PDB file of C-alpha atoms in Angstrom:
ATOM      1  CA  MET J   1      63.678  29.745  82.793  1.00  0.00           C
ATOM      2  CA  ILE J   2      64.135  26.754  85.110  1.00  0.00           C
ATOM      3  CA  PRO J   3      67.856  26.041  85.600  1.00  0.00           C
ATOM      4  CA  ASN J   4      69.523  22.773  84.689  1.00  0.00           C
ATOM      5  CA  ALA J   5      68.666  20.262  87.427  1.00  0.00           C
ATOM      6  CA  THR J   6      72.269  19.127  87.976  1.00  0.00           C
ATOM      7  CA  ASP J   7      73.590  22.693  88.188  1.00  0.00           C
ATOM      8  CA  LEU J   8      70.871  23.592  90.675  1.00  0.00           C
ATOM      9  CA  ALA J   9      71.481  20.432  92.732  1.00  0.00           C
ATOM     10  CA  LEU J  10      75.187  21.263  93.092  1.00  0.00           C
ATOM     11  CA  LYS J  11      74.346  24.792  94.166  1.00  0.00           C
ATOM     12  CA  MET J  12      71.751  23.507  96.638  1.00  0.00           C
ATOM     13  CA  ARG J  13      74.351  21.225  98.213  1.00  0.00           C
ATOM     14  CA  ARG J  14      76.626  24.231  98.758  1.00  0.00           C
ATOM     15  CA  LEU J  15      73.674  26.126 100.194  1.00  0.00           C
ATOM     16  CA  THR J  16      72.844  23.234 102.540  1.00  0.00           C
ATOM     17  CA  GLN J  17      76.405  23.200 103.874  1.00  0.00           C
ATOM     18  CA  TRP J  18      76.320  26.932 104.513  1.00  0.00           C
ATOM     19  CA  VAL J  19      72.865  26.914 106.125  1.00  0.00           C
ATOM     20  CA  ASP J  20      73.919  24.026 108.381  1.00  0.00           C
ATOM     21  CA  SER J  21      76.903  26.056 109.546  1.00  0.00           C
ATOM     22  CA  GLN J  22      74.557  28.868 110.547  1.00  0.00           C
ATOM     23  CA  ARG J  23      71.550  27.134 112.118  1.00  0.00           C
ATOM     24  CA  GLN J  24      72.528  23.667 113.316  1.00  0.00           C
ATOM     25  CA  PRO J  25      73.925  23.000 116.827  1.00  0.00           C
ATOM     26  CA  ALA J  26      77.690  22.972 117.303  1.00  0.00           C
ATOM     27  CA  SER J  27      77.444  19.268 118.193  1.00  0.00           C
ATOM     28  CA  LEU J  28      76.548  18.385 114.596  1.00  0.00           C
ATOM     29  CA  ILE J  29      79.496  16.704 112.866  1.00  0.00           C
ATOM     30  CA  ARG J  30      79.867  18.063 109.324  1.00  0.00           C
ATOM     31  CA  ARG J  31      82.291  16.647 106.772  1.00  0.00           C
ATOM     32  CA  GLN J  32      82.859  17.589 103.155  1.00  0.00           C
ATOM     33  CA  PHE J  33      84.735  15.128 100.953  1.00  0.00           C
ATOM     34  CA  HIS J  34      86.574  16.171  97.796  1.00  0.00           C
ATOM     35  CA  GLY J  35      87.587  13.442  95.378  1.00  0.00           C
ATOM     36  CA  GLY J  36      88.785  10.000  96.374  1.00  0.00           C
ATOM     37  CA  SER J  37      86.372   7.076  96.577  1.00  0.00           C
ATOM     38  CA  LEU J  38      83.719   9.311  98.229  1.00  0.00           C
ATOM     39  CA  GLY J  39      83.539  11.834  95.410  1.00  0.00           C
ATOM     40  CA  ASN J  40      82.347  15.250  96.578  1.00  0.00           C
ATOM     41  CA  CYS J  41      79.633  14.184  99.005  1.00  0.00           C
ATOM     42  CA  TYR J  42      78.659  16.155 102.107  1.00  0.00           C
ATOM     43  CA  VAL J  43      78.015  14.243 105.361  1.00  0.00           C
ATOM     44  CA  THR J  44      76.346  15.209 108.643  1.00  0.00           C
ATOM     45  CA  ILE J  45      76.335  13.075 111.804  1.00  0.00           C
ATOM     46  CA  ASP J  46      74.225  13.567 114.933  1.00  0.00           C
ATOM     47  CA  LEU J  47      73.877  10.729 117.445  1.00  0.00           C
ATOM     48  CA  ASP J  48      70.876  12.437 119.053  1.00  0.00           C
ATOM     49  CA  ARG J  49      68.876  12.605 115.799  1.00  0.00           C
ATOM     50  CA  GLN J  50      68.482   8.998 114.610  1.00  0.00           C
ATOM     51  CA  THR J  51      64.738   9.111 114.037  1.00  0.00           C
ATOM     52  CA  PRO J  52      63.084   6.814 111.471  1.00  0.00           C
ATOM     53  CA  PHE J  53      62.044   9.827 109.391  1.00  0.00           C
ATOM     54  CA  ALA J  54      64.435  11.298 106.837  1.00  0.00           C
ATOM     55  CA  SER J  55      63.237  14.872 107.419  1.00  0.00           C
ATOM     56  CA  SER J  56      64.176  14.853 111.108  1.00  0.00           C
ATOM     57  CA  ASN J  57      67.189  12.516 111.045  1.00  0.00           C
ATOM     58  CA  LEU J  58      70.392  14.549 110.687  1.00  0.00           C
ATOM     59  CA  ASN J  59      72.558  11.533 109.855  1.00  0.00           C
ATOM     60  CA  ARG J  60      72.779  12.192 106.140  1.00  0.00           C
ATOM     61  CA  VAL J  61      74.850  11.916 102.993  1.00  0.00           C
ATOM     62  CA  TYR J  62      74.229  14.445 100.225  1.00  0.00           C
ATOM     63  CA  MET J  63      75.200  13.093  96.785  1.00  0.00           C
ATOM     64  CA  CYS J  64      74.686  14.459  93.288  1.00  0.00           C
ATOM     65  CA  GLY J  65      74.649  11.348  91.134  1.00  0.00           C
ATOM     66  CA  ALA J  66      77.839   9.349  90.648  1.00  0.00           C
ATOM     67  CA  GLU J  67      80.267  12.258  90.735  1.00  0.00           C
ATOM     68  CA  PRO J  68      83.910  11.677  89.706  1.00  0.00           C
ATOM     69  CA  GLY J  69      85.736   9.658  92.363  1.00  0.00           C
ATOM     70  CA  MET J  70      82.627   8.145  93.914  1.00  0.00           C
ATOM     71  CA  SER J  71      82.416   4.348  93.725  1.00  0.00           C
ATOM     72  CA  SER J  72      80.718   1.312  95.197  1.00  0.00           C
ATOM     73  CA  GLN J  73      83.668   1.117  97.587  1.00  0.00           C
ATOM     74  CA  GLY J  74      82.846   4.661  98.638  1.00  0.00           C
ATOM     75  CA  VAL J  75      79.344   3.644  99.728  1.00  0.00           C
ATOM     76  CA  ALA J  76      80.871   0.892 101.881  1.00  0.00           C
ATOM     77  CA  ARG J  77      83.217   3.484 103.423  1.00  0.00           C
ATOM     78  CA  LEU J  78      80.265   5.740 104.225  1.00  0.00           C
ATOM     79  CA  ILE J  79      78.505   2.892 106.044  1.00  0.00           C
ATOM     80  CA  ASP J  80      81.679   2.228 108.044  1.00  0.00           C
ATOM     81  CA  LEU J  81      81.937   5.930 108.855  1.00  0.00           C
ATOM     82  CA  PHE J  82      78.472   6.022 110.413  1.00  0.00           C
ATOM     83  CA  LEU J  83      78.926   2.700 112.216  1.00  0.00           C
ATOM     84  CA  THR J  84      82.198   3.913 113.727  1.00  0.00           C
ATOM     85  CA  GLU J  85      80.357   6.965 115.092  1.00  0.00           C
ATOM     86  CA  GLY J  86      77.647   4.743 116.612  1.00  0.00           C
ATOM     87  CA  VAL J  87      74.913   5.633 114.102  1.00  0.00           C
ATOM     88  CA  LYS J  88      72.476   2.818 113.338  1.00  0.00           C
ATOM     89  CA  ARG J  89      70.295   4.610 110.783  1.00  0.00           C
ATOM     90  CA  PHE J  90      71.224   7.184 108.155  1.00  0.00           C
ATOM     91  CA  PHE J  91      69.824   8.485 104.884  1.00  0.00           C
ATOM     92  CA  VAL J  92      71.372   9.292 101.524  1.00  0.00           C
ATOM     93  CA  TRP J  93      69.817  12.317  99.815  1.00  0.00           C
ATOM     94  CA  LEU J  94      70.485  11.704  96.124  1.00  0.00           C
ATOM     95  CA  SER J  95      70.050  14.740  93.857  1.00  0.00           C
ATOM     96  CA  PRO J  96      70.496  14.955  90.068  1.00  0.00           C
ATOM     97  CA  GLY J  97      74.011  14.385  88.787  1.00  0.00           C
ATOM     98  CA  PRO J  98      75.961  12.186  86.365  1.00  0.00           C
ATOM     99  CA  ASP J  99      75.185   8.481  85.963  1.00  0.00           C
ATOM    100  CA  MET J 100      72.172   8.389  88.278  1.00  0.00           C
ATOM    101  CA  ASP J 101      71.457   4.716  87.544  1.00  0.00           C
ATOM    102  CA  LEU J 102      75.018   3.851  88.546  1.00  0.00           C
ATOM    103  CA  ALA J 103      74.636   5.741  91.846  1.00  0.00           C
ATOM    104  CA  ARG J 104      71.306   4.028  92.543  1.00  0.00           C
ATOM    105  CA  GLY J 105      72.882   0.657  91.869  1.00  0.00           C
ATOM    106  CA  TRP J 106      75.729   1.278  94.322  1.00  0.00           C
ATOM    107  CA  LEU J 107      73.304   2.266  97.062  1.00  0.00           C
ATOM    108  CA  GLU J 108      71.036  -0.741  96.539  1.00  0.00           C
ATOM    109  CA  GLN J 109      74.029  -3.090  96.310  1.00  0.00           C
ATOM    110  CA  HIS J 110      75.005  -2.084  99.849  1.00  0.00           C
ATOM    111  CA  GLY J 111      71.554  -2.593 101.320  1.00  0.00           C
ATOM    112  CA  LEU J 112      70.078   0.905 101.120  1.00  0.00           C
ATOM    113  CA  SER J 113      66.396   1.077 100.182  1.00  0.00           C
ATOM    114  CA  ARG J 114      64.592   4.014  98.609  1.00  0.00           C
ATOM    115  CA  ILE J 115      61.943   5.756 100.714  1.00  0.00           C
ATOM    116  CA  ARG J 116      58.702   5.962  98.748  1.00  0.00           C
ATOM    117  CA  ARG J 117      56.258   7.088 101.441  1.00  0.00           C
ATOM    118  CA  THR J 118      56.462  10.571  99.997  1.00  0.00           C
ATOM    119  CA  GLY J 119      58.571  12.632  97.610  1.00  0.00           C
ATOM    120  CA  TYR J 120      60.975  15.489  98.350  1.00  0.00           C
ATOM    121  CA  PRO J 121      60.660  18.094  95.581  1.00  0.00           C
ATOM    122  CA  THR J 122      62.881  21.138  95.108  1.00  0.00           C
ATOM    123  CA  LEU J 123      60.935  24.026  93.596  1.00  0.00           C
ATOM    124  CA  CYS J 124      62.200  27.262  92.098  1.00  0.00           C
ATOM    125  CA  ARG J 125      60.807  30.588  90.907  1.00  0.00           C
ATOM    126  CA  THR J 126      62.427  32.777  88.283  1.00  0.00           C
ATOM    127  CA  GLY J 127      59.541  35.128  87.435  1.00  0.00           C
ATOM    128  CA  HIS J 128      59.017  38.516  89.050  1.00  0.00           C
ATOM    129  CA  ALA J 129      55.245  38.883  89.263  1.00  0.00           C
ATOM    130  CA  PRO J 130      53.956  39.867  92.739  1.00  0.00           C
ATOM    131  CA  VAL J 131      52.609  36.971  94.804  1.00  0.00           C
ATOM    132  CA  PRO J 132      48.876  37.417  95.528  1.00  0.00           C
ATOM    133  CA  PHE J 133      47.617  36.666  99.023  1.00  0.00           C
ATOM    134  CA  ASN J 134      44.603  37.295 101.194  1.00  0.00           C
ATOM    135  CA  THR J 135      44.814  37.320 104.982  1.00  0.00           C
ATOM    136  CA  ASP J 136      43.510  39.235 107.957  1.00  0.00           C
ATOM    137  CA  LEU J 137      46.799  38.664 109.790  1.00  0.00           C
ATOM    138  CA  GLU J 138      49.608  41.202 110.091  1.00  0.00           C
ATOM    139  CA  VAL J 139      52.787  39.867 108.462  1.00  0.00           C
ATOM    140  CA  ARG J 140      56.147  41.560 108.989  1.00  0.00           C
ATOM    141  CA  GLU J 141      59.866  41.034 109.469  1.00  0.00           C
ATOM    142  CA  VAL J 142      60.926  40.440 113.072  1.00  0.00           C
ATOM    143  CA  SER J 143      64.133  40.809 115.070  1.00  0.00           C
ATOM    144  CA  ALA J 144      65.984  38.234 117.176  1.00  0.00           C
ATOM    145  CA  ASP J 145      64.602  39.882 120.321  1.00  0.00           C
ATOM    146  CA  GLU J 146      61.030  39.616 119.051  1.00  0.00           C
ATOM    147  CA  ILE J 147      61.588  35.942 118.228  1.00  0.00           C
ATOM    148  CA  ALA J 148      62.857  35.289 121.757  1.00  0.00           C
ATOM    149  CA  ASP J 149      59.837  37.093 123.217  1.00  0.00           C
ATOM    150  CA  ALA J 150      57.470  34.977 121.105  1.00  0.00           C
ATOM    151  CA  SER J 151      58.780  31.610 122.277  1.00  0.00           C
ATOM    152  CA  ASP J 152      56.169  31.060 125.014  1.00  0.00           C
ATOM    153  CA  GLN J 153      53.241  31.951 122.753  1.00  0.00           C
ATOM    154  CA  LEU J 154      54.388  29.911 119.754  1.00  0.00           C
ATOM    155  CA  GLY J 155      55.575  26.823 121.655  1.00  0.00           C
ATOM    156  CA  GLU J 156      56.437  23.944 119.318  1.00  0.00           C
ATOM    157  CA  THR J 157      55.574  26.058 116.262  1.00  0.00           C
ATOM    158  CA  LEU J 158      58.821  27.953 116.872  1.00  0.00           C
ATOM    159  CA  TRP J 159      61.318  25.532 115.378  1.00  0.00           C
ATOM    160  CA  PRO J 160      64.880  25.491 116.807  1.00  0.00           C
ATOM    161  CA  GLU J 161      66.303  25.855 113.273  1.00  0.00           C
ATOM    162  CA  TYR J 162      64.321  29.088 112.911  1.00  0.00           C
ATOM    163  CA  THR J 163      65.601  30.622 116.142  1.00  0.00           C
ATOM    164  CA  ARG J 164      69.266  29.585 115.820  1.00  0.00           C
ATOM    165  CA  CYS J 165      69.883  31.694 112.722  1.00  0.00           C
ATOM    166  CA  ALA J 166      67.940  34.731 113.988  1.00  0.00           C
ATOM    167  CA  GLY J 167      69.999  37.889 113.717  1.00  0.00           C
ATOM    168  CA  ARG J 168      72.646  36.341 111.459  1.00  0.00           C
ATOM    169  CA  GLU J 169      73.790  38.071 108.302  1.00  0.00           C
ATOM    170  CA  SER J 170      71.865  37.094 105.134  1.00  0.00           C
ATOM    171  CA  PHE J 171      68.907  35.695 107.142  1.00  0.00           C
ATOM    172  CA  PHE J 172      65.527  37.421 107.329  1.00  0.00           C
ATOM    173  CA  HIS J 173      62.802  36.248 109.704  1.00  0.00           C
ATOM    174  CA  TYR J 174      59.078  36.888 109.412  1.00  0.00           C
ATOM    175  CA  MET J 175      56.008  36.267 111.540  1.00  0.00           C
ATOM    176  CA  ALA J 176      52.257  36.536 111.108  1.00  0.00           C
ATOM    177  CA  PHE J 177      50.308  38.092 113.995  1.00  0.00           C
ATOM    178  CA  ASP J 178      46.701  37.855 115.091  1.00  0.00           C
ATOM    179  CA  ASP J 179      46.433  41.220 116.834  1.00  0.00           C
ATOM    180  CA  ARG J 180      49.684  41.043 118.832  1.00  0.00           C
ATOM    181  CA  ARG J 181      49.849  37.268 119.110  1.00  0.00           C
ATOM    182  CA  PRO J 182      52.382  35.511 116.808  1.00  0.00           C
ATOM    183  CA  VAL J 183      50.764  32.573 114.979  1.00  0.00           C
ATOM    184  CA  ALA J 184      53.071  31.684 112.072  1.00  0.00           C
ATOM    185  CA  ILE J 185      56.750  31.860 111.169  1.00  0.00           C
ATOM    186  CA  ALA J 186      58.976  31.702 108.099  1.00  0.00           C
ATOM    187  CA  ALA J 187      62.543  32.620 107.177  1.00  0.00           C
ATOM    188  CA  LEU J 188      64.527  33.597 104.116  1.00  0.00           C
ATOM    189  CA  CYS J 189      68.251  33.262 103.570  1.00  0.00           C
ATOM    190  CA  ILE J 190      70.247  34.673 100.689  1.00  0.00           C
ATOM    191  CA  PHE J 191      73.129  32.618  99.310  1.00  0.00           C
ATOM    192  CA  GLU J 192      75.004  33.540  96.145  1.00  0.00           C
ATOM    193  CA  ASP J 193      72.181  34.513  93.744  1.00  0.00           C
ATOM    194  CA  ILE J 194      69.540  32.347  95.468  1.00  0.00           C
ATOM    195  CA  GLY J 195      66.792  33.403  97.830  1.00  0.00           C
ATOM    196  CA  TYR J 196      66.005  30.291  99.881  1.00  0.00           C
ATOM    197  CA  LEU J 197      62.581  30.112 101.560  1.00  0.00           C
ATOM    198  CA  MET J 198      62.778  27.949 104.675  1.00  0.00           C
ATOM    199  CA  ALA J 199      61.487  27.185 108.193  1.00  0.00           C
ATOM    200  CA  ALA J 200      57.780  27.872 107.630  1.00  0.00           C
ATOM    201  CA  ALA J 201      55.201  26.770 110.222  1.00  0.00           C
ATOM    202  CA  THR J 202      51.746  27.857 111.394  1.00  0.00           C
ATOM    203  CA  ALA J 203      50.092  27.196 114.738  1.00  0.00           C
ATOM    204  CA  GLU J 204      47.377  24.585 114.169  1.00  0.00           C
ATOM    205  CA  SER J 205      44.668  26.824 115.596  1.00  0.00           C
ATOM    206  CA  HIS J 206      45.354  29.528 112.983  1.00  0.00           C
ATOM    207  CA  ARG J 207      45.704  27.510 109.791  1.00  0.00           C
ATOM    208  CA  LYS J 208      43.661  28.291 106.662  1.00  0.00           C
ATOM    209  CA  ARG J 209      43.872  32.044 107.303  1.00  0.00           C
ATOM    210  CA  GLY J 210      46.361  32.786 104.512  1.00  0.00           C
ATOM    211  CA  ALA J 211      49.412  33.112 106.760  1.00  0.00           C
ATOM    212  CA  GLN J 212      51.794  31.021 104.688  1.00  0.00           C
ATOM    213  CA  GLN J 213      50.852  32.579 101.341  1.00  0.00           C
ATOM    214  CA  ALA J 214      51.426  36.013 102.872  1.00  0.00           C
ATOM    215  CA  LEU J 215      54.758  34.900 104.325  1.00  0.00           C
ATOM    216  CA  ILE J 216      55.803  33.565 100.912  1.00  0.00           C
ATOM    217  CA  ALA J 217      54.866  36.905  99.326  1.00  0.00           C
ATOM    218  CA  LYS J 218      56.877  38.913 101.856  1.00  0.00           C
ATOM    219  CA  ARG J 219      59.960  36.753 101.411  1.00  0.00           C
ATOM    220  CA  VAL J 220      59.725  36.788  97.618  1.00  0.00           C
ATOM    221  CA  GLU J 221      59.515  40.574  97.711  1.00  0.00           C
ATOM    222  CA  ARG J 222      62.555  40.805 100.033  1.00  0.00           C
ATOM    223  CA  ALA J 223      64.645  38.405  97.943  1.00  0.00           C
ATOM    224  CA  GLU J 224      63.905  40.227  94.706  1.00  0.00           C
ATOM    225  CA  ARG J 225      64.701  43.550  96.355  1.00  0.00           C
ATOM    226  CA  SER J 226      68.069  42.064  97.340  1.00  0.00           C
ATOM    227  CA  GLY J 227      68.848  41.142  93.733  1.00  0.00           C
ATOM    228  CA  CYS J 228      68.269  37.370  93.807  1.00  0.00           C
ATOM    229  CA  SER J 229      67.886  35.944  90.315  1.00  0.00           C
ATOM    230  CA  MET J 230      66.172  32.782  91.551  1.00  0.00           C
ATOM    231  CA  LEU J 231      64.126  31.694  94.540  1.00  0.00           C
ATOM    232  CA  VAL J 232      64.137  28.124  95.829  1.00  0.00           C
ATOM    233  CA  SER J 233      62.185  26.177  98.418  1.00  0.00           C
ATOM    234  CA  GLU J 234      61.924  22.532  99.459  1.00  0.00           C
ATOM    235  CA  THR J 235      58.951  20.595 100.806  1.00  0.00           C
ATOM    236  CA  LEU J 236      57.331  17.154 100.795  1.00  0.00           C
ATOM    237  CA  TYR J 237      54.497  15.984  98.552  1.00  0.00           C
ATOM    238  CA  MET J 238      52.646  14.779 101.640  1.00  0.00           C
ATOM    239  CA  ILE J 239      52.528  18.374 102.972  1.00  0.00           C
ATOM    240  CA  GLU J 240      49.992  19.234 100.294  1.00  0.00           C
ATOM    241  CA  HIS J 241      49.175  22.765 101.489  1.00  0.00           C
ATOM    242  CA  SER J 242      52.863  23.740 101.404  1.00  0.00           C
ATOM    243  CA  TYR J 243      53.314  22.340  97.906  1.00  0.00           C
ATOM    244  CA  ARG J 244      50.182  24.086  96.622  1.00  0.00           C
ATOM    245  CA  ASN J 245      51.061  27.412  98.233  1.00  0.00           C
ATOM    246  CA  LEU J 246      54.451  27.431  96.531  1.00  0.00           C
ATOM    247  CA  GLN J 247      52.881  26.566  93.175  1.00  0.00           C
ATOM    248  CA  ARG J 248      50.349  29.374  93.565  1.00  0.00           C
ATOM    249  CA  ALA J 249      53.259  31.734  94.147  1.00  0.00           C
ATOM    250  CA  GLY J 250      54.853  30.778  90.828  1.00  0.00           C
ATOM    251  CA  PHE J 251      57.259  28.072  92.026  1.00  0.00           C
ATOM    252  CA  VAL J 252      57.691  25.075  89.733  1.00  0.00           C
ATOM    253  CA  GLU J 253      59.317  21.753  90.461  1.00  0.00           C
ATOM    254  CA  ALA J 254      62.947  21.552  89.329  1.00  0.00           C
ATOM    255  CA  TYR J 255      63.684  18.022  90.534  1.00  0.00           C
ATOM    256  CA  GLU J 256      62.837  15.459  93.190  1.00  0.00           C
ATOM    257  CA  LYS J 257      65.489  14.304  95.647  1.00  0.00           C
ATOM    258  CA  GLU J 258      65.644  10.526  96.025  1.00  0.00           C
ATOM    259  CA  ILE J 259      66.012   9.400  99.643  1.00  0.00           C
ATOM    260  CA  TYR J 260      67.676   6.078 100.522  1.00  0.00           C
ATOM    261  CA  GLU J 261      67.757   4.566 104.021  1.00  0.00           C
ATOM    262  CA  TRP J 262      70.419   2.409 105.655  1.00  0.00           C
ATOM    263  CA  ASN J 263      69.310   0.708 108.858  1.00  0.00           C
ATOM    264  CA  ALA J 264      71.547  -1.522 110.954  1.00  0.00           C
TER     265      ALA J 264
END
């Protein structure tokens, strides 16, 4: 059964905080607010990551609706917080929570506009049927040493967020190989009762060979073996192959995060 969207959103915010602590650079400023005019939002600040795209800009506010304590004044304080740090563009990631229309109104009142180029769905899987896949690639779990050795061959396919958490407790890393050459990556982390599928990428020259479906299957199997009651992944609607692969593996959409941009 798909969990309540608000309950899942709150758990995903806790997961995001924990994953950030494990895989993001030490230079990332992370702040968690409890109560007051900022409610319980989680904030990250990175002067070096002010790109125009929400997925790659690490200047973010994670909100779950209009939680107790949050107010219109709180949104103004958040803007001042980023401006004081020298940030000229940040994004609010709004997930399900109480009084969503009120939260949307506060954001728009202070000049934030919703990004509608694409959507940002959170998908979950609660069934236990094996995930079918078909590939001629070898897919297996890899160690931190193997990941380091693969860096030259994978190039930009080897995301920094994938390598930083290699070897850490509760993280499991996988690769797909064509003979001995690594061509695709993916990771799993286990948090509370959730198995979180993350950091998937395939070298362009080896796409459409079933690598990602096989990597999903391996991670689902590992998470279920570890006792996870639910598996979760996040993607974008515009990455159609990722969205379809997750659906084929039994993932269903739980909610869509709303992304709002503030630009000085």
